[in-house]
Short mmCIF file of C-alpha atoms in Angstrom, two decimals:
data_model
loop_
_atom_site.label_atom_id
_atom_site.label_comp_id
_atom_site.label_asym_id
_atom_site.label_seq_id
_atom_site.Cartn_x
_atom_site.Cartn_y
_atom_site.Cartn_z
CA UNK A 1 103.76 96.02 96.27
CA UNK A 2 103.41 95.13 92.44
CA UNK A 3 100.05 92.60 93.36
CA UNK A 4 97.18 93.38 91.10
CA UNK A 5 94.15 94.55 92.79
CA UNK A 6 91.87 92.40 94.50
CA UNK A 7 88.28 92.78 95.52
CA UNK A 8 87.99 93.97 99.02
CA UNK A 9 91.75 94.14 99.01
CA UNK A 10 91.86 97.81 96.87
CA UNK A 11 92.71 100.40 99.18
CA UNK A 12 90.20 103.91 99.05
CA UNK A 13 91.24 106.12 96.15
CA UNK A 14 91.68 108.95 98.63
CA UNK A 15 94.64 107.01 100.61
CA UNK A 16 96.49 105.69 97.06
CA UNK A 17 95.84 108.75 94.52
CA UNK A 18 97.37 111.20 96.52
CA UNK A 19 100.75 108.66 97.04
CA UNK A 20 100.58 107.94 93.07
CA UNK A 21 100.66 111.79 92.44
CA UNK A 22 103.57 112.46 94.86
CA UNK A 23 105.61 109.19 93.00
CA UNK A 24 104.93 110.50 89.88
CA UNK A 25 105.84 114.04 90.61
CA UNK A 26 109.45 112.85 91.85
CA UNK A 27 109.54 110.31 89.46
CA UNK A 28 108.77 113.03 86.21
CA UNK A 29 111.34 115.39 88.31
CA UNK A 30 114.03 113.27 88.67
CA UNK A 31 114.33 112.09 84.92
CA UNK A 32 111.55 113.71 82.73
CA UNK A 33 108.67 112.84 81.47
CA UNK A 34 110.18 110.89 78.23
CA UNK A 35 112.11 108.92 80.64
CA UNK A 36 109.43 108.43 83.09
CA UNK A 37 107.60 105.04 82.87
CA UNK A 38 103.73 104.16 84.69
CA UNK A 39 105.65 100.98 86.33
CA UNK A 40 108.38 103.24 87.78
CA UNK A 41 106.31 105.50 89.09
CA UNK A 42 104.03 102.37 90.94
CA UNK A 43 106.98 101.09 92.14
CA UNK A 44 108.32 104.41 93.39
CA UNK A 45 104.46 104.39 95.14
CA UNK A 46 104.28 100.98 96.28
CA UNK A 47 101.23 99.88 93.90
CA UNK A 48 101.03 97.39 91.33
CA UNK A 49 100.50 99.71 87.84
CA UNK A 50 97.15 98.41 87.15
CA UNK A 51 96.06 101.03 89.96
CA UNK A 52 97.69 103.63 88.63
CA UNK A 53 96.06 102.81 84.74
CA UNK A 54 93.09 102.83 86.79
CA UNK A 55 93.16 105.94 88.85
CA UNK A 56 94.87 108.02 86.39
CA UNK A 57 94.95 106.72 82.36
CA UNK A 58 98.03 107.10 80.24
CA UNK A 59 101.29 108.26 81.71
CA UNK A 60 100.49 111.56 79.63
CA UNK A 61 96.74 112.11 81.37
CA UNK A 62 99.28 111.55 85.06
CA UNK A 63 101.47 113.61 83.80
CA UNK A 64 98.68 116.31 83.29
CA UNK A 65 97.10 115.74 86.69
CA UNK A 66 100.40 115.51 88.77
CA UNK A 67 101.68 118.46 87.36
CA UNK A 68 99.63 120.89 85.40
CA UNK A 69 96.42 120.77 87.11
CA UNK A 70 98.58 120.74 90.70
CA UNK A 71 99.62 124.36 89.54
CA UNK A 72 97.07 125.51 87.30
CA UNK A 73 94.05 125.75 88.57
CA UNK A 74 91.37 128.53 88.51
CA UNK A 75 92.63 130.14 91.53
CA UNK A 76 95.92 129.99 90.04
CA UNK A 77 94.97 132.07 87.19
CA UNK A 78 92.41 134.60 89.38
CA UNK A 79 95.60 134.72 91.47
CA UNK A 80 97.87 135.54 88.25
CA UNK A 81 95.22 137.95 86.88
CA UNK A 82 94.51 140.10 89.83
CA UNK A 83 95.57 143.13 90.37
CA UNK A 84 97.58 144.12 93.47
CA UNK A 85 99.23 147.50 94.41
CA UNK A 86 102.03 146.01 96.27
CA UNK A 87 103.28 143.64 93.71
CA UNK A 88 104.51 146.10 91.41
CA UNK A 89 102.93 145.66 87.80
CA UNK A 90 100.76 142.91 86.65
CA UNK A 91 103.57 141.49 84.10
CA UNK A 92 106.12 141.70 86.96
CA UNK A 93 103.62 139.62 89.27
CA UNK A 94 102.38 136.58 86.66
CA UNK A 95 106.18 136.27 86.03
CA UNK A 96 107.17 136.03 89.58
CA UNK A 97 104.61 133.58 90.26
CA UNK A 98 105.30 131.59 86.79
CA UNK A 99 109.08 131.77 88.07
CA UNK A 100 108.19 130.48 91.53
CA UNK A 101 106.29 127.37 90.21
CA UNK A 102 109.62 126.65 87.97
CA UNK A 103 112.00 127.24 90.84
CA UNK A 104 109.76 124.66 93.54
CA UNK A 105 111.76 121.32 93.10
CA UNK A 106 109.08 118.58 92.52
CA UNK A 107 106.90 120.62 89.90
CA UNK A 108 109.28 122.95 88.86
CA UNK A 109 111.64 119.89 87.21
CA UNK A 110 108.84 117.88 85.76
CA UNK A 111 107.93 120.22 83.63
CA UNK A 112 111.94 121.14 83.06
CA UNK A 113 111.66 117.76 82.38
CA UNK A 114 109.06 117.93 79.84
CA UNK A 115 110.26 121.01 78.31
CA UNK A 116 113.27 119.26 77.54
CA UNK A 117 112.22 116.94 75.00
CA UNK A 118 109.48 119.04 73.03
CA UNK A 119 111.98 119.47 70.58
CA UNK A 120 113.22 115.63 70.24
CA UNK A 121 110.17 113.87 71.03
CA UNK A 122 106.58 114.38 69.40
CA UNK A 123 104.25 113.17 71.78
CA UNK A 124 106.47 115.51 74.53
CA UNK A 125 105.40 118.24 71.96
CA UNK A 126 101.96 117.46 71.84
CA UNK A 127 101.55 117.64 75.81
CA UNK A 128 102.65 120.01 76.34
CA UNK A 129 100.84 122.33 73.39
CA UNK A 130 97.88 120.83 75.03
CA UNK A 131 98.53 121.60 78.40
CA UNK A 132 99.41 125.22 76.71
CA UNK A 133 96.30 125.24 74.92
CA UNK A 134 94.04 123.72 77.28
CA UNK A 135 95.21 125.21 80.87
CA UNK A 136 97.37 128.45 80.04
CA UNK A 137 95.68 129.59 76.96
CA UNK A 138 91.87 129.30 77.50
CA UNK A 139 92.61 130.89 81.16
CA UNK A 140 93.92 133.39 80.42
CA UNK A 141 92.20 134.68 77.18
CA UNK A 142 89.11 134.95 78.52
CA UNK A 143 90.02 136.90 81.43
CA UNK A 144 91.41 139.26 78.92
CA UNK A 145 89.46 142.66 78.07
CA UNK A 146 90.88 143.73 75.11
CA UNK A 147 91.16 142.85 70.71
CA UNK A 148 93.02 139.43 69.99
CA UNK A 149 93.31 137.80 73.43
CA UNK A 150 94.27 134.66 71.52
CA UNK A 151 97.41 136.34 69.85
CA UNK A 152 97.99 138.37 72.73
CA UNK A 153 98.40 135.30 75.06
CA UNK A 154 100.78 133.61 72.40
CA UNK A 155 103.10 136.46 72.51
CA UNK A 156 103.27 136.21 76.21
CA UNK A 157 104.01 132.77 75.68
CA UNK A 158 106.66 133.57 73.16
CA UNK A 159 108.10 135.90 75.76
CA UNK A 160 107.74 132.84 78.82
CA UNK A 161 109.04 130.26 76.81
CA UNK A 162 112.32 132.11 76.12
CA UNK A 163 113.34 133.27 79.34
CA UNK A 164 112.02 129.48 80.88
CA UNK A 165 114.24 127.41 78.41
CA UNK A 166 116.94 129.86 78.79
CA UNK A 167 117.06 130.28 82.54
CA UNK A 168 116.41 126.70 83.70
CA UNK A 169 116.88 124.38 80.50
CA UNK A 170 120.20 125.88 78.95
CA UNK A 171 121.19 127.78 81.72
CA UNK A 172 122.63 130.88 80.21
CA UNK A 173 124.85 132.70 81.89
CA UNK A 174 124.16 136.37 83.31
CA UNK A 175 119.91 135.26 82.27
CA UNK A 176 120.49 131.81 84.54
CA UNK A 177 121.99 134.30 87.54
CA UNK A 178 119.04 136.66 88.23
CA UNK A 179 117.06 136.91 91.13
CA UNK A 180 113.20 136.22 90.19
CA UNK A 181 112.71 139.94 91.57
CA UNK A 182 115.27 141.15 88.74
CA UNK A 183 113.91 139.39 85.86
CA UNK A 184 110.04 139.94 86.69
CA UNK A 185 110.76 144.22 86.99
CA UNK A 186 113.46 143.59 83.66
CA UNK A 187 110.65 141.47 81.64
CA UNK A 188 107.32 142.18 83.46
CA UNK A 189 106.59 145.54 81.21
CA UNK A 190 106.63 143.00 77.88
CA UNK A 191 104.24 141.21 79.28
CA UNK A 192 102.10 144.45 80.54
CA UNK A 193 102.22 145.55 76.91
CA UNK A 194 101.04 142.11 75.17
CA UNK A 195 98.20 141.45 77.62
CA UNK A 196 97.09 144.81 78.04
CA UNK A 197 98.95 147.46 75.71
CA UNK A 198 97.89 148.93 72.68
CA UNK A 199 97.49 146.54 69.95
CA UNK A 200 99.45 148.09 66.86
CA UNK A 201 97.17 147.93 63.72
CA UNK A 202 95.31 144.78 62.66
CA UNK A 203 97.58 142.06 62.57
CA UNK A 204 96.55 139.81 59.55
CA UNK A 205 96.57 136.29 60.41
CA UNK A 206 95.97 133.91 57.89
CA UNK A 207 94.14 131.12 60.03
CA UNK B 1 135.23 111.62 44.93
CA UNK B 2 135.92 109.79 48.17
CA UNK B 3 139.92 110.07 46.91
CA UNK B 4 142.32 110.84 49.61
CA UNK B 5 144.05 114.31 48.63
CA UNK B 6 147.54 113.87 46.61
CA UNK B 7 150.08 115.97 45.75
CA UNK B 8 149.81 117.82 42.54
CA UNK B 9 146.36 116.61 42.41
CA UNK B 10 144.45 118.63 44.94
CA UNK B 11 141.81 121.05 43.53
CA UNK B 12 142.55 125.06 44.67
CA UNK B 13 141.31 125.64 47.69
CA UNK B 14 139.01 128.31 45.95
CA UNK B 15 137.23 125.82 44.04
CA UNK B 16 136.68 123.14 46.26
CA UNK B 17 135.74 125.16 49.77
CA UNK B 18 132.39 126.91 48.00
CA UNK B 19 131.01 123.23 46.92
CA UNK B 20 131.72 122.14 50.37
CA UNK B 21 129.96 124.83 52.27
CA UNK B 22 127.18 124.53 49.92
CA UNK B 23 127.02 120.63 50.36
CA UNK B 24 127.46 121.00 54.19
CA UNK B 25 124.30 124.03 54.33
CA UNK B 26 122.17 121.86 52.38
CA UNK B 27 123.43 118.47 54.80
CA UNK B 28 122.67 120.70 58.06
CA UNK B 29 119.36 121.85 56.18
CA UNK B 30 118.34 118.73 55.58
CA UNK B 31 118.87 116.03 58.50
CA UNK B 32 119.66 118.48 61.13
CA UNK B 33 123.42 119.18 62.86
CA UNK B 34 123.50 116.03 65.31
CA UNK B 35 122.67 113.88 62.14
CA UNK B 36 124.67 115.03 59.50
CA UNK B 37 128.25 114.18 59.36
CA UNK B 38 131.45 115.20 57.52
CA UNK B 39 131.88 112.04 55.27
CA UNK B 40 127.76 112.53 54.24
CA UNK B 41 128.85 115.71 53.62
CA UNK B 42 132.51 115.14 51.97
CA UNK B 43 129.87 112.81 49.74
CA UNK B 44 127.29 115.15 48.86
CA UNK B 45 129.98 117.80 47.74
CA UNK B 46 131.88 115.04 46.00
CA UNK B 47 135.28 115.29 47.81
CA UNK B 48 137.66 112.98 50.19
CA UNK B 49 136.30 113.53 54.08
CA UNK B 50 139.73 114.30 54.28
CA UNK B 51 139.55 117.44 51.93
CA UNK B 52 136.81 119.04 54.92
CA UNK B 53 138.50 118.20 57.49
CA UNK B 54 141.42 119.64 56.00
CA UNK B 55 139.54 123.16 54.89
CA UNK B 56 137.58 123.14 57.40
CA UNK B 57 138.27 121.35 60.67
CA UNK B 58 135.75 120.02 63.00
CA UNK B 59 131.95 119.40 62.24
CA UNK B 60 131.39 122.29 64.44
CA UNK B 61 133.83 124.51 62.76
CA UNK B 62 132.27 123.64 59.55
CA UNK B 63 128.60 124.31 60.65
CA UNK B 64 130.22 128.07 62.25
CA UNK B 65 131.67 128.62 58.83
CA UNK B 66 128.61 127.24 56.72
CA UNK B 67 126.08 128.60 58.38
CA UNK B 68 126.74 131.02 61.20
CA UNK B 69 129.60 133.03 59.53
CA UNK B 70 127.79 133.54 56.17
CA UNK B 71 124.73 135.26 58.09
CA UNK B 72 126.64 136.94 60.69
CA UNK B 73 128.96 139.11 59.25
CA UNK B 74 129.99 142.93 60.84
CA UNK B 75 127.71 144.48 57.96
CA UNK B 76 124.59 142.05 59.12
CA UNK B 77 125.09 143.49 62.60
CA UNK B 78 125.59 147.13 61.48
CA UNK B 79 123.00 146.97 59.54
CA UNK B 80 120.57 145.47 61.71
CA UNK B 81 121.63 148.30 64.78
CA UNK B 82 121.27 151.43 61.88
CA UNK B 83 118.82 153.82 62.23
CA UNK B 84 116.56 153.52 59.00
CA UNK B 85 113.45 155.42 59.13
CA UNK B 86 111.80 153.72 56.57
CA UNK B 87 111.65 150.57 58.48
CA UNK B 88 110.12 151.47 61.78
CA UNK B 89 111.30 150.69 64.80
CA UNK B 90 114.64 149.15 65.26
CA UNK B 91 113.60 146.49 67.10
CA UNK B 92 110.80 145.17 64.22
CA UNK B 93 113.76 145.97 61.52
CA UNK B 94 115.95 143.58 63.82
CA UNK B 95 113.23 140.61 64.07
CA UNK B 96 112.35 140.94 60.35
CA UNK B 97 116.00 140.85 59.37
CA UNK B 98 116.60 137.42 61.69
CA UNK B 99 113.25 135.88 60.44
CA UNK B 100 114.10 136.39 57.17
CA UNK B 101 117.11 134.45 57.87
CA UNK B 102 115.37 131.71 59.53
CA UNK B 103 112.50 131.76 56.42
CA UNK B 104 116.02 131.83 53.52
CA UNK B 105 115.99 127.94 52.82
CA UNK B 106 119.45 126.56 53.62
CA UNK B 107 120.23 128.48 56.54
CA UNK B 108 117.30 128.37 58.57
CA UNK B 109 116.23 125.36 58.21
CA UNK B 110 120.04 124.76 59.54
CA UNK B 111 119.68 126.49 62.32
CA UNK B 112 116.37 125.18 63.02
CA UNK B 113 118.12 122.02 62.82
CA UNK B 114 120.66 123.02 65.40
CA UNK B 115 118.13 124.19 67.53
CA UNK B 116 116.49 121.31 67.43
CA UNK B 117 118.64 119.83 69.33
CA UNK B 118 119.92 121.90 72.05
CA UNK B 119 118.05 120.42 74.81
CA UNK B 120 118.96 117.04 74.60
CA UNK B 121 122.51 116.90 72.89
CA UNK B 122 125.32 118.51 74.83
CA UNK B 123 127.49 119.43 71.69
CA UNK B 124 124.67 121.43 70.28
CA UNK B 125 123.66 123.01 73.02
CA UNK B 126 127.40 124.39 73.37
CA UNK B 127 127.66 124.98 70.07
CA UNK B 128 124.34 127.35 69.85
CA UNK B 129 126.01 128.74 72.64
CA UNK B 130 129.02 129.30 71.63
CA UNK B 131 127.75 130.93 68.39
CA UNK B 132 125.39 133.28 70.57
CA UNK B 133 128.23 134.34 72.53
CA UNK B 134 130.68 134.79 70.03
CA UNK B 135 128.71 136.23 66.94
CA UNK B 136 125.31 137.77 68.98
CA UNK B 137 126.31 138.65 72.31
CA UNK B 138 129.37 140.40 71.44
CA UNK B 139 128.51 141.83 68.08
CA UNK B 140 125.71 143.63 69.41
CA UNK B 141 126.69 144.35 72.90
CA UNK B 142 129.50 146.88 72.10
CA UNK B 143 127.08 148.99 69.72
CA UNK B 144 124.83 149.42 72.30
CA UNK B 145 124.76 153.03 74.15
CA UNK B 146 123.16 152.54 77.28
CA UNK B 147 124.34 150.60 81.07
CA UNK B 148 124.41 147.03 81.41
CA UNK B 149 124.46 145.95 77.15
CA UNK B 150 125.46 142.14 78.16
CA UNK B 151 122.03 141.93 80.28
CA UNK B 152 120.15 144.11 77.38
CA UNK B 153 121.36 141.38 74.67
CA UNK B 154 120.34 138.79 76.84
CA UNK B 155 116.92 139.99 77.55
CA UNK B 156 116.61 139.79 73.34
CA UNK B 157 118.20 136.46 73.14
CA UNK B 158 114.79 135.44 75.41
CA UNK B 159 112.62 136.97 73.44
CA UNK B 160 113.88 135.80 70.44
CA UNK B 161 114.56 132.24 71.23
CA UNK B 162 111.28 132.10 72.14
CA UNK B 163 109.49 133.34 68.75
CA UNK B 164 111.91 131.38 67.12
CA UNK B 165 111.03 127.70 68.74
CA UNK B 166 107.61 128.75 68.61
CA UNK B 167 106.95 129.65 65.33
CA UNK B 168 109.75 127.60 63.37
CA UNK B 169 110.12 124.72 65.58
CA UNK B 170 107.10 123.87 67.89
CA UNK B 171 105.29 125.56 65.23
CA UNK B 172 102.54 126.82 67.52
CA UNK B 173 99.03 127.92 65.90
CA UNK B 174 98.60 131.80 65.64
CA UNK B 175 102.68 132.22 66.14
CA UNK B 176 103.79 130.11 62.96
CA UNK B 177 100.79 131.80 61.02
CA UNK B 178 101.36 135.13 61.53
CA UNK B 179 103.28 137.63 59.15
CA UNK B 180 106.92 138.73 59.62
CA UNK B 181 105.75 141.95 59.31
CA UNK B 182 102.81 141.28 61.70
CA UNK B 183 105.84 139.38 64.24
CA UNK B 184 107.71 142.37 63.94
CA UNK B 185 105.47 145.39 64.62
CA UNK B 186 103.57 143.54 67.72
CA UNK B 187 106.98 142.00 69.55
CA UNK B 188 109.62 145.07 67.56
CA UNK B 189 108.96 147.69 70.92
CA UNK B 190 109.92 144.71 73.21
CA UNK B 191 113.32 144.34 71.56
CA UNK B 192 113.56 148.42 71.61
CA UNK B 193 112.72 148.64 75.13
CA UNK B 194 115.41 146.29 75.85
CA UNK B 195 118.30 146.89 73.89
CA UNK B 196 117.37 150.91 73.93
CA UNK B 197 115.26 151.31 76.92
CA UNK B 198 115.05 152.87 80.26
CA UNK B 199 116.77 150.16 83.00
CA UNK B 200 114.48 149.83 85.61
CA UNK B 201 117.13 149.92 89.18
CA UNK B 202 120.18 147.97 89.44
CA UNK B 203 119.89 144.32 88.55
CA UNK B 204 121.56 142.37 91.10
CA UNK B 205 123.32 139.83 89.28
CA UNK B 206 125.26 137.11 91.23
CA UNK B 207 128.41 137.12 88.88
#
């Protein structure tokens, strides 16, 4: 570990990347991204951190492809989108699944672990307002069939971002102890009415 | 100023507590709670440290009395749970009322400043929780008519914590830009579904 590639000595991308992306997911669950430093993570992989500049960019672009695109990929959001008798109403099932990706250890704390400092730390911020923008945003807008899907996804994010920071970053009490199947039927019908509902007058934004 | 107090010499506690609440709103306001501290304050408001401490207690208590206290008064809360016809829903009377207190200069930008910090420094985060526990949670529960008014609160407290970082702190596009009246008519039913609302089965909390 920790030598510097060599020619004819640089093992296939498809045996290292996949080892990087599993270091890096422990390594951003375990103390955050903020925290969370490209040479830790090699270590933690057993690479020198050239290879992982190389395979992957900045810690922010790993960050991004050991975590968001892991979770949110097209699929993901056909998955979210789709409607499905059993599951109880659409809301309901995009929270349960939102609540499931939070609640699996590795991905679930990294981004607990990016959450954390969006407040404190400005490049946190930006990430993850791209990752918003880019992944969760544009996915789901365009999916959307009625006025405003921009401002209608925001409000669902207003809605997500509460009950995520509350349930797994302060840990409120009676919000923290709710099974996934309580909080999806409690808060699913919000989210029903933002992405789907009738949209109450024009709302004037002033972008 | 920065004079220990002596006997005979002390200022009435009516003159002196007003210029320190007013120095400590505009301290909070200004570098945030985890910044600011008593003697910057004591300093702004032209008294001995020892004079807050002495009115006032703790930095904590003094931020409660300066900031929380002065917006969350019995009337606030019976005024924000009366029927008014005039203003719509109750819910979008409820978020315009808090917005406008997160939008009046001093206080919000306090609270913002609390807020700020609630996922990285332990004090604040018990502090904003103590606050919504003691002033939110239990001035609003015991007004409310229907089963379960702890879990009902809550359910606000998500969606309002997450308007609030988004459009005051994180200051997301589309969120930050929109009107409080515009906030309050499209995420108002939410609140009223919640705090007024039908309650969908049991939830089986773990408590």
């Amino acid at each position: 570990m920790h030598e510097p590639p060599k020619r004819g000595r640089r093992p296939g991308a498809e045996d290292v990347r996949p080892v990087i992306l599993e270091a890096a997911q422990r390594e951003f669950a375990r103390i955050g991204y903020e925290k969370a430093t490209v040479r830790g993570i090699a270590s933690l992989a057993g690479v020198d951190p050239k290879l992982v500049h190389y395979y992957f960019g900045t810690k922010s672009e790993l960050f991004k492809k050991s975590v968001a695109e892991v979770v949110m990929t097209e699929e993901f959001f056909d998955s979210l989108l789709e409607i499905d008798d059993t599951a109880g109403s659409l809301g309901a099932k995009f929270l349960r699944s939102v609540l499931r990706v939070y609640e699996t250890p590795a991905i679930g704390s990294a981004a607990v672990g990016l959450i954390r400092n969006i407040f404190t730390h400005d490049k946190s911020r930006r990430l993850l307002l791209e990752i918003y923008s880019n992944y969760i945003l544009k996915n789901i807008a365009h999916r959307l069939p009625g006025p405003d899907p921009v401002a209608r996804v925001n409000l669902v994010g207003t809605q997500m971002f509460g009950i995520i920071a509350m349930r797994y970053i302060l840990r409120v009490p009676v919000i923290a102890e709710l099974s996934i199947d309580d909080v999806s039927r409690l808060i699913g019908p919000t989210l029903d009415r933002y992405l789907f509902g009738e949209w109450p007058q024009e709302p004037s934004q002033k972008e």
